[in-house]
Short mmCIF file of N, CA and C and ligand atoms in Angstrom, two decimals:
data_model
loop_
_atom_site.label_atom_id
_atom_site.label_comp_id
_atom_site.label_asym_id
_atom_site.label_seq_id
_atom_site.Cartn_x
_atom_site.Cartn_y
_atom_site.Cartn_z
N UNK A 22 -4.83 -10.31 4.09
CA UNK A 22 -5.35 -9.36 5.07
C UNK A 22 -4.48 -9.38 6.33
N UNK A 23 -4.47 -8.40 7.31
CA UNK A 23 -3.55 -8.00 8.13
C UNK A 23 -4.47 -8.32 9.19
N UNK A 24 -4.30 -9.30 9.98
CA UNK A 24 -5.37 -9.63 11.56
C UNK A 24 -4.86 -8.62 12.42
N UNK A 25 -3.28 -8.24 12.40
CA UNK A 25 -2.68 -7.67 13.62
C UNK A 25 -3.11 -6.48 13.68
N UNK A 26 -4.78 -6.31 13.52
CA UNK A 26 -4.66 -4.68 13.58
C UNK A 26 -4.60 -3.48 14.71
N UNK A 27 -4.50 -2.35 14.86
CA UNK A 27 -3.91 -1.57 16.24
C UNK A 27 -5.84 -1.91 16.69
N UNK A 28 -5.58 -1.58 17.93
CA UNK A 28 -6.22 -1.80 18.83
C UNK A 28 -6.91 -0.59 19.01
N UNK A 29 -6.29 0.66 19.38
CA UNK A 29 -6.07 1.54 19.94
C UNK A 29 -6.33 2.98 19.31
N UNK A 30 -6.94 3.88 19.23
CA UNK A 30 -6.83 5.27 18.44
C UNK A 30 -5.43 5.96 18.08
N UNK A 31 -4.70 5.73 19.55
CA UNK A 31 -3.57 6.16 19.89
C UNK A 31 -2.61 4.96 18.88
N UNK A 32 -3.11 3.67 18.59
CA UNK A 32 -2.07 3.33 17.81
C UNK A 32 -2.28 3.93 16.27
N UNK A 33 -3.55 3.54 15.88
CA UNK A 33 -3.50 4.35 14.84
C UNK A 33 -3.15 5.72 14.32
N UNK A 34 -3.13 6.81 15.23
CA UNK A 34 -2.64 7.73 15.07
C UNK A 34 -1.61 7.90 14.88
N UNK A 35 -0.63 7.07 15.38
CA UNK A 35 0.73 6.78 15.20
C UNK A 35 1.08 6.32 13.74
N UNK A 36 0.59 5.02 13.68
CA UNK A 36 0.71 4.43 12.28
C UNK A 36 0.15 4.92 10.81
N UNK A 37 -0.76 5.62 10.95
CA UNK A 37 -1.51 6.19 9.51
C UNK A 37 -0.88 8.13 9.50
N UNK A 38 -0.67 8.13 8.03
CA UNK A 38 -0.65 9.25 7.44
C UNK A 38 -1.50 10.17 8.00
N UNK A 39 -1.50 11.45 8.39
CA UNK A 39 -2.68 12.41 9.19
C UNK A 39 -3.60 12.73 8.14
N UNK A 40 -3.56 12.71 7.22
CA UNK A 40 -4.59 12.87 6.18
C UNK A 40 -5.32 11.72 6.32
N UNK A 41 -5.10 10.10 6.37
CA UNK A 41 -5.46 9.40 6.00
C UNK A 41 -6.08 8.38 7.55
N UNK A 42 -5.54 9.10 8.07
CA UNK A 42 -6.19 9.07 9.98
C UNK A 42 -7.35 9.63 10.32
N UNK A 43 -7.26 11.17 9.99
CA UNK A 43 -8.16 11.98 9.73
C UNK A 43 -9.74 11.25 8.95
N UNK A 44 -9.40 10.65 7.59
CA UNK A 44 -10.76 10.44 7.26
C UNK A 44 -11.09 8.77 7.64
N UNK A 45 -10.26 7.67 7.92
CA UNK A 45 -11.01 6.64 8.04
C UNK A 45 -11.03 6.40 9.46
N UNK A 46 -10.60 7.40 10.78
CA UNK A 46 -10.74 7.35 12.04
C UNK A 46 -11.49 8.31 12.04
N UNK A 47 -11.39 9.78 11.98
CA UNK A 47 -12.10 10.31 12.68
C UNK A 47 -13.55 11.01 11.45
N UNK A 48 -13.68 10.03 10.27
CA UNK A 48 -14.53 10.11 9.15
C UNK A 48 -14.64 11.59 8.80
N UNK A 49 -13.71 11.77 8.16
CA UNK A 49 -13.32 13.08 7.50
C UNK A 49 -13.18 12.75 6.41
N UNK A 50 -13.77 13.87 5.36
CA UNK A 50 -14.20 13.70 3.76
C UNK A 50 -13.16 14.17 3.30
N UNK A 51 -12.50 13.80 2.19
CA UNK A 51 -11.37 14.16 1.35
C UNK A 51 -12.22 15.40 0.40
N UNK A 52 -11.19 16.19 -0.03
CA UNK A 52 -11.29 16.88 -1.18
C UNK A 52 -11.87 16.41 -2.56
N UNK A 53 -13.30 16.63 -2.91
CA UNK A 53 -13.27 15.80 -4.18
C UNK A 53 -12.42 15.94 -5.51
N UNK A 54 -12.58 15.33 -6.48
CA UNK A 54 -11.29 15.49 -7.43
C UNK A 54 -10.22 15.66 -6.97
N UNK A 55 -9.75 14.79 -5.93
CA UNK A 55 -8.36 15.28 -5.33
C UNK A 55 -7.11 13.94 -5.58
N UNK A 56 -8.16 12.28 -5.23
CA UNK A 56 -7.35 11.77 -5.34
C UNK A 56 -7.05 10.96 -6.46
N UNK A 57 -5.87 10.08 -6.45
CA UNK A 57 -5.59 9.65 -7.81
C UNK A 57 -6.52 8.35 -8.20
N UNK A 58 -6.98 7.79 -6.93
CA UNK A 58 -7.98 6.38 -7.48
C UNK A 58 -9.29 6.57 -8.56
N UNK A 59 -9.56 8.20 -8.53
CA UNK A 59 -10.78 8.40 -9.25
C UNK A 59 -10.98 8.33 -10.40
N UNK A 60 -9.82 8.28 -11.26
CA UNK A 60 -9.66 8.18 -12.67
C UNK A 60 -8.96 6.09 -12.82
N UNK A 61 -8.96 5.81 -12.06
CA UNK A 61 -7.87 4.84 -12.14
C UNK A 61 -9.08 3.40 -12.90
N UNK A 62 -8.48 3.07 -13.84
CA UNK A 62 -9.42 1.95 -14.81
C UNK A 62 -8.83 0.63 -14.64
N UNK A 63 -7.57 0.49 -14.13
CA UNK A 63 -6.97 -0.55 -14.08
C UNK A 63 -8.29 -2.24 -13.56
N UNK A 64 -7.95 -3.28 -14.15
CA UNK A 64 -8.04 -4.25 -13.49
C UNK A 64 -7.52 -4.41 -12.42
N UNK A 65 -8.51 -4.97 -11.06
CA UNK A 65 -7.85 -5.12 -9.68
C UNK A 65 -8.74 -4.69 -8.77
N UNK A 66 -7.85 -5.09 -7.42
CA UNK A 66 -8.57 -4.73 -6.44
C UNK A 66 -8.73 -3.58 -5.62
N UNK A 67 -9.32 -3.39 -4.56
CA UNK A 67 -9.47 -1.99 -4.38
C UNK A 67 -9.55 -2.54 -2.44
N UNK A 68 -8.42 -2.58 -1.59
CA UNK A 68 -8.38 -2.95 -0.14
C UNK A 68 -7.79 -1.80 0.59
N UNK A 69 -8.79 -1.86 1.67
CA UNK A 69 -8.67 -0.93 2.70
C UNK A 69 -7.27 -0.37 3.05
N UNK A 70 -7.15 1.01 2.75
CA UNK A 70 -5.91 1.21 3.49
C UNK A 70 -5.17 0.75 4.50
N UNK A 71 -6.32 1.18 5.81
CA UNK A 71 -5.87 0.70 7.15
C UNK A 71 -5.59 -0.76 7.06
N UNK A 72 -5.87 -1.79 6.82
CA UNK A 72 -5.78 -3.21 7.20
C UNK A 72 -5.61 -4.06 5.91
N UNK A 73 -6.05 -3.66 4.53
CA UNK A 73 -6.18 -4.63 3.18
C UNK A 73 -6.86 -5.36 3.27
N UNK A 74 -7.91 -5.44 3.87
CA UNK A 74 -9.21 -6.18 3.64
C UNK A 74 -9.79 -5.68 2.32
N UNK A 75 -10.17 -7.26 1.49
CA UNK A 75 -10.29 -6.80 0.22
C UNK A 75 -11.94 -5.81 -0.12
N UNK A 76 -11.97 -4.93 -0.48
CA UNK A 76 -13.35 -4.06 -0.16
C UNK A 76 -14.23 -3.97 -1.39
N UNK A 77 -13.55 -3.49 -3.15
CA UNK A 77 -14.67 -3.04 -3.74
C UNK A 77 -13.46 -4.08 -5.11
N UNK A 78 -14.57 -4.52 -5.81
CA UNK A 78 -13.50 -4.83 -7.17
C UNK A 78 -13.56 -3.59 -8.31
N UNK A 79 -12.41 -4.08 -9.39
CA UNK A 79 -12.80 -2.81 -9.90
C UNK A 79 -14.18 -2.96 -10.91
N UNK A 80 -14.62 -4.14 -11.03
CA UNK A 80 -15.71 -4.68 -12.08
C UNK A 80 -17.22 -3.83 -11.71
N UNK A 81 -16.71 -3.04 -10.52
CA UNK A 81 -17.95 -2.58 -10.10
C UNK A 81 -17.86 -1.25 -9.89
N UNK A 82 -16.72 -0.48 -10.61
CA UNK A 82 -16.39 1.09 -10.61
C UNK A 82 -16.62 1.85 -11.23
N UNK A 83 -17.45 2.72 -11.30
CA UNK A 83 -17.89 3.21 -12.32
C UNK A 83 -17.89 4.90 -12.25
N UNK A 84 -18.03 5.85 -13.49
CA UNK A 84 -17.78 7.50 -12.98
C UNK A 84 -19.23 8.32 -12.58
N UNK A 85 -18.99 8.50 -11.10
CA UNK A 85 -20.73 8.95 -10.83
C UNK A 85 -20.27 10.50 -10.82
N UNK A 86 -19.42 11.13 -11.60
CA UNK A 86 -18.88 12.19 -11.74
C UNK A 86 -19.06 13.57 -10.02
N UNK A 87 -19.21 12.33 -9.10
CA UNK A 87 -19.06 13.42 -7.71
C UNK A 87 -17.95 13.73 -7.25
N UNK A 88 -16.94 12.79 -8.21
CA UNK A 88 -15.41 13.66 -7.62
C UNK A 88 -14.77 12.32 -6.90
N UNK A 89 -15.25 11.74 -6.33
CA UNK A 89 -15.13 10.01 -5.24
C UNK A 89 -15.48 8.85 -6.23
N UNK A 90 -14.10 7.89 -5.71
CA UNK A 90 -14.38 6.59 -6.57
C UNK A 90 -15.56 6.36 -6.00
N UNK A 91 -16.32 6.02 -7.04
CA UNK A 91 -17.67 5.06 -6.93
C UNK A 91 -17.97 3.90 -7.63
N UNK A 92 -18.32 2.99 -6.50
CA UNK A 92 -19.05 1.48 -7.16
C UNK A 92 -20.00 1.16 -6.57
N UNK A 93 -20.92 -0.06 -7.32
CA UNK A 93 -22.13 0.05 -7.43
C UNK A 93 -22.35 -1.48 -6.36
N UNK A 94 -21.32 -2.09 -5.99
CA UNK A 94 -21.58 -2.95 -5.12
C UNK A 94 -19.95 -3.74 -3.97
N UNK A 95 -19.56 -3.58 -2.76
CA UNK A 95 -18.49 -4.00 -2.27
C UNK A 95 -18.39 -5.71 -2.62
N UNK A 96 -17.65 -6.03 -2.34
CA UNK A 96 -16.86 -7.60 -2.83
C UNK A 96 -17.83 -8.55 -2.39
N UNK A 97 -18.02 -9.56 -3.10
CA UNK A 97 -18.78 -10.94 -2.29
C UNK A 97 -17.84 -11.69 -1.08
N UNK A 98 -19.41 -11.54 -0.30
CA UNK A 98 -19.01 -11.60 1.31
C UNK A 98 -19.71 -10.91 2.07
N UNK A 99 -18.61 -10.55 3.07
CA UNK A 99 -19.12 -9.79 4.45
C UNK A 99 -18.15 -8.65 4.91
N UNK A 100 -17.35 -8.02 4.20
CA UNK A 100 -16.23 -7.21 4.04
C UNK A 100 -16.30 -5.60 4.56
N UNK A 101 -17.69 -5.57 3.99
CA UNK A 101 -18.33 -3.92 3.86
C UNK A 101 -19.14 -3.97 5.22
N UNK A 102 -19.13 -3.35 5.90
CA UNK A 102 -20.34 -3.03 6.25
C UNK A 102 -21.40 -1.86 6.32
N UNK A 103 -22.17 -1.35 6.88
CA UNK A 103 -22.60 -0.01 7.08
C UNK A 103 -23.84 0.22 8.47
N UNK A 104 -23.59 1.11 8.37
CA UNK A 104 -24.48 1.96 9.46
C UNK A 104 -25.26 3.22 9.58
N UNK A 105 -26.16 3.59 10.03
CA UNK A 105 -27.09 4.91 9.91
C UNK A 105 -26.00 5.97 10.65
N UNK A 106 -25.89 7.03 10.15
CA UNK A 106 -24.84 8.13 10.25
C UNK A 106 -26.11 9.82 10.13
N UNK A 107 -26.30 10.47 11.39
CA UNK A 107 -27.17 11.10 11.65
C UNK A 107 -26.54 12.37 11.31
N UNK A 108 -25.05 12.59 10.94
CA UNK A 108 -24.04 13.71 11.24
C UNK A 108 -24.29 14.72 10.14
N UNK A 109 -23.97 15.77 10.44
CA UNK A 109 -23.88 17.17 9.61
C UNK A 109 -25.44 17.34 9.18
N UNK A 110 -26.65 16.96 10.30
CA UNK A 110 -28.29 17.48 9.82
C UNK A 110 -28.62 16.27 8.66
N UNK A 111 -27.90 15.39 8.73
CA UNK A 111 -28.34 14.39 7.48
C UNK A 111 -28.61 13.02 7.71
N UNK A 112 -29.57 12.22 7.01
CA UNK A 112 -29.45 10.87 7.50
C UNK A 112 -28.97 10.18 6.44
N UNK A 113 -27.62 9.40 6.04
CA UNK A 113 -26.74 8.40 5.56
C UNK A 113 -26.44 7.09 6.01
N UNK A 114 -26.61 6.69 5.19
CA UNK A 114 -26.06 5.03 5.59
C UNK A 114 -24.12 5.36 5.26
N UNK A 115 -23.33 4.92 6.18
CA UNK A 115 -22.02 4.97 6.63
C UNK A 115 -21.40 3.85 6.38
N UNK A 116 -20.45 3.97 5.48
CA UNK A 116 -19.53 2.33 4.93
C UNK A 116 -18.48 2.69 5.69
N UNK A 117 -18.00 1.17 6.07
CA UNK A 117 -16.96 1.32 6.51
C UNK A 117 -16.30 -0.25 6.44
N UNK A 118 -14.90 -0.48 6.77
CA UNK A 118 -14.43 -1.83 6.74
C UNK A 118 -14.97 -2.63 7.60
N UNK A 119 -15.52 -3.67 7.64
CA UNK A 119 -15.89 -4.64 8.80
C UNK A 119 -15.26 -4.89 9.89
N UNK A 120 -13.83 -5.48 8.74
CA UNK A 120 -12.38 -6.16 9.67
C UNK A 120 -11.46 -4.93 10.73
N UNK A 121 -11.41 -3.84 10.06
CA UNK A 121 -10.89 -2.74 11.27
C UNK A 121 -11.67 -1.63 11.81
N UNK A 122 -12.89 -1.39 11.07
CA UNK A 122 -13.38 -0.49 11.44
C UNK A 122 -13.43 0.88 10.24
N UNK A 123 -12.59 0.98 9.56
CA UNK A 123 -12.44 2.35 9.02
C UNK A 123 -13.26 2.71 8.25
N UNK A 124 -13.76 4.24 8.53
CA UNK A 124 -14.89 4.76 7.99
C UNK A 124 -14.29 5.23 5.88
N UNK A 125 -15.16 4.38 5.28
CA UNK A 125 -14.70 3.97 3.66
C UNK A 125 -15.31 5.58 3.34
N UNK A 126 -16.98 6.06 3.57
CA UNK A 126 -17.65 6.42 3.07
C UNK A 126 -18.83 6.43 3.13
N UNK A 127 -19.78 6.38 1.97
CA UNK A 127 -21.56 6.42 2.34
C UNK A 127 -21.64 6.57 1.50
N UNK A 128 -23.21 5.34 1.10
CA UNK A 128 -23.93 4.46 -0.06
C UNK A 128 -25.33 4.81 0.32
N UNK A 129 -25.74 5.04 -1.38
CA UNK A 129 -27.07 6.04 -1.79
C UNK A 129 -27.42 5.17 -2.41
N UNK A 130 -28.49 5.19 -2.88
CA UNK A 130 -29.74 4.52 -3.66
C UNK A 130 -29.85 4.98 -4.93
N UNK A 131 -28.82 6.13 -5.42
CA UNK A 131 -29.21 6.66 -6.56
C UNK A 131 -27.95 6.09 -7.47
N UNK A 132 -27.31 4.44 -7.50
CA UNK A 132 -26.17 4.11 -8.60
C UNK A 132 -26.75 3.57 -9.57
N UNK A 133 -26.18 3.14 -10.15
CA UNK A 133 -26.66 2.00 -11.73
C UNK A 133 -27.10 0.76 -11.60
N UNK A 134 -27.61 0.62 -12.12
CA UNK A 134 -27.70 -1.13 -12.35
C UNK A 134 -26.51 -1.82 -12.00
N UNK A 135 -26.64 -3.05 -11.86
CA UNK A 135 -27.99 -3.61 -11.36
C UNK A 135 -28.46 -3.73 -10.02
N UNK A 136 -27.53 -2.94 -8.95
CA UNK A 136 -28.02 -2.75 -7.64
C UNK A 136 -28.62 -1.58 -7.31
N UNK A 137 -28.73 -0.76 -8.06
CA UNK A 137 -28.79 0.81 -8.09
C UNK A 137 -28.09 1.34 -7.04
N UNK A 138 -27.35 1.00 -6.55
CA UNK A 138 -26.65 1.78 -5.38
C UNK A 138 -24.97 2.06 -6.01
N UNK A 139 -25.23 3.23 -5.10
CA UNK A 139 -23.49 4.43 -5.27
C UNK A 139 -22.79 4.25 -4.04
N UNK A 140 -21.90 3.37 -4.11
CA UNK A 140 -20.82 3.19 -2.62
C UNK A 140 -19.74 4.75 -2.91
N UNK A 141 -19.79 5.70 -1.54
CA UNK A 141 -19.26 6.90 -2.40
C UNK A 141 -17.71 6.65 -1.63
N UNK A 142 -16.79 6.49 -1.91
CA UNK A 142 -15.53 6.17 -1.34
C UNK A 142 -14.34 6.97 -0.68
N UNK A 143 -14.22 7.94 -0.31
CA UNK A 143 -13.09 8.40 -0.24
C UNK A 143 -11.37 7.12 -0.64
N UNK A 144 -11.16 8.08 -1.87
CA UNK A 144 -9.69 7.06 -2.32
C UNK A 144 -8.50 6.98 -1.58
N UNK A 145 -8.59 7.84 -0.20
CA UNK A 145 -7.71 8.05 0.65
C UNK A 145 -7.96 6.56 1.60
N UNK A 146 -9.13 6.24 1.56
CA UNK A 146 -9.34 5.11 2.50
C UNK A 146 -9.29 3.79 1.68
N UNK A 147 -8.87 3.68 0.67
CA UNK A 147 -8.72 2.66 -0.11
C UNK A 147 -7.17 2.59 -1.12
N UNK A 148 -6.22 1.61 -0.78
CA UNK A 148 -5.29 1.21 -1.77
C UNK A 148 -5.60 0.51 -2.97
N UNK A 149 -4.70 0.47 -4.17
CA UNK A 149 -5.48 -0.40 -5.30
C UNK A 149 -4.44 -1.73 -5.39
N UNK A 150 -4.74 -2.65 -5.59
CA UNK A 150 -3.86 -3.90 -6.11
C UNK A 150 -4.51 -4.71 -7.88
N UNK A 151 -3.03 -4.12 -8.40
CA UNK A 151 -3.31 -4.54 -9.58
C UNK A 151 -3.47 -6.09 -10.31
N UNK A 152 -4.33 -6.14 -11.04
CA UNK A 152 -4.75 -7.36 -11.36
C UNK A 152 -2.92 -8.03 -11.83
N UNK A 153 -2.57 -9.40 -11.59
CA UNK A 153 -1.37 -10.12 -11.88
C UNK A 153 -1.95 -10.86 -13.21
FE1 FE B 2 -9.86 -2.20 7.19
#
């Protein structure tokens, strides 16, 4: 994991892709079916763009066919967090990284076993690291 992270909006803006600034700073939704993590089966991990804090494994990925990687529970620990998100007339619980902040997404009550919950991801806010 990367401690040195920007401080600053203004640094991040600098440092991240504008697509990818856009949704885990200023929590902007990707295109569904757009990115490539959604099909991706590989063994491995799944860490935050912004910083690589390790976030979702893939043991917990599954196809909730909304278009967004989805899993049914973030990593053991304290990695994930979330928050009540009042935005666009709706009430959501809001994932996001602990360690920098970046907004991951938003987790529903309606996933699989055995937590029943759907972590909904934008794949723009998440890199994959393949199992060695
Ligand atoms: Fe992060």
């Amino acid at each position: 994991m990367n401690d040195n992270i920007p401080k600053s909006d203004e640094e991040w803006k600098r440092l991240l892709p504008p697509e990818q600034y856009h949704v885990t700073r200023e929590k902007g939704t990707e295109k569904p079916f757009t990115e490539k993590l959604l099909h991706n089966k590989e063994k491995g991990m799944y860490v935050c763009a912004d910083c690589g804090s390790e976030l979702f494994g893939s043991e917990t990925k599954f196809d909730s066919g909304s278009g967004w990687p989805s899993f049914w529970a973030p990593v053991s620990g304290n990695n994930v967090t979330t928050r009540v998100d009042t935005s666009h007339g709706m009430t959501r619980e809001e994932v996001l990284c602990k360690n920098c902040g970046a907004h991951l997404g938003h987790v529903f009550n309606d996933g699989p076993k055995p937590t029943n919950l759907r972590y909904c991801i934008n794949s723009i806010s998440l890199k994959f690291q393949k199992e060695k």
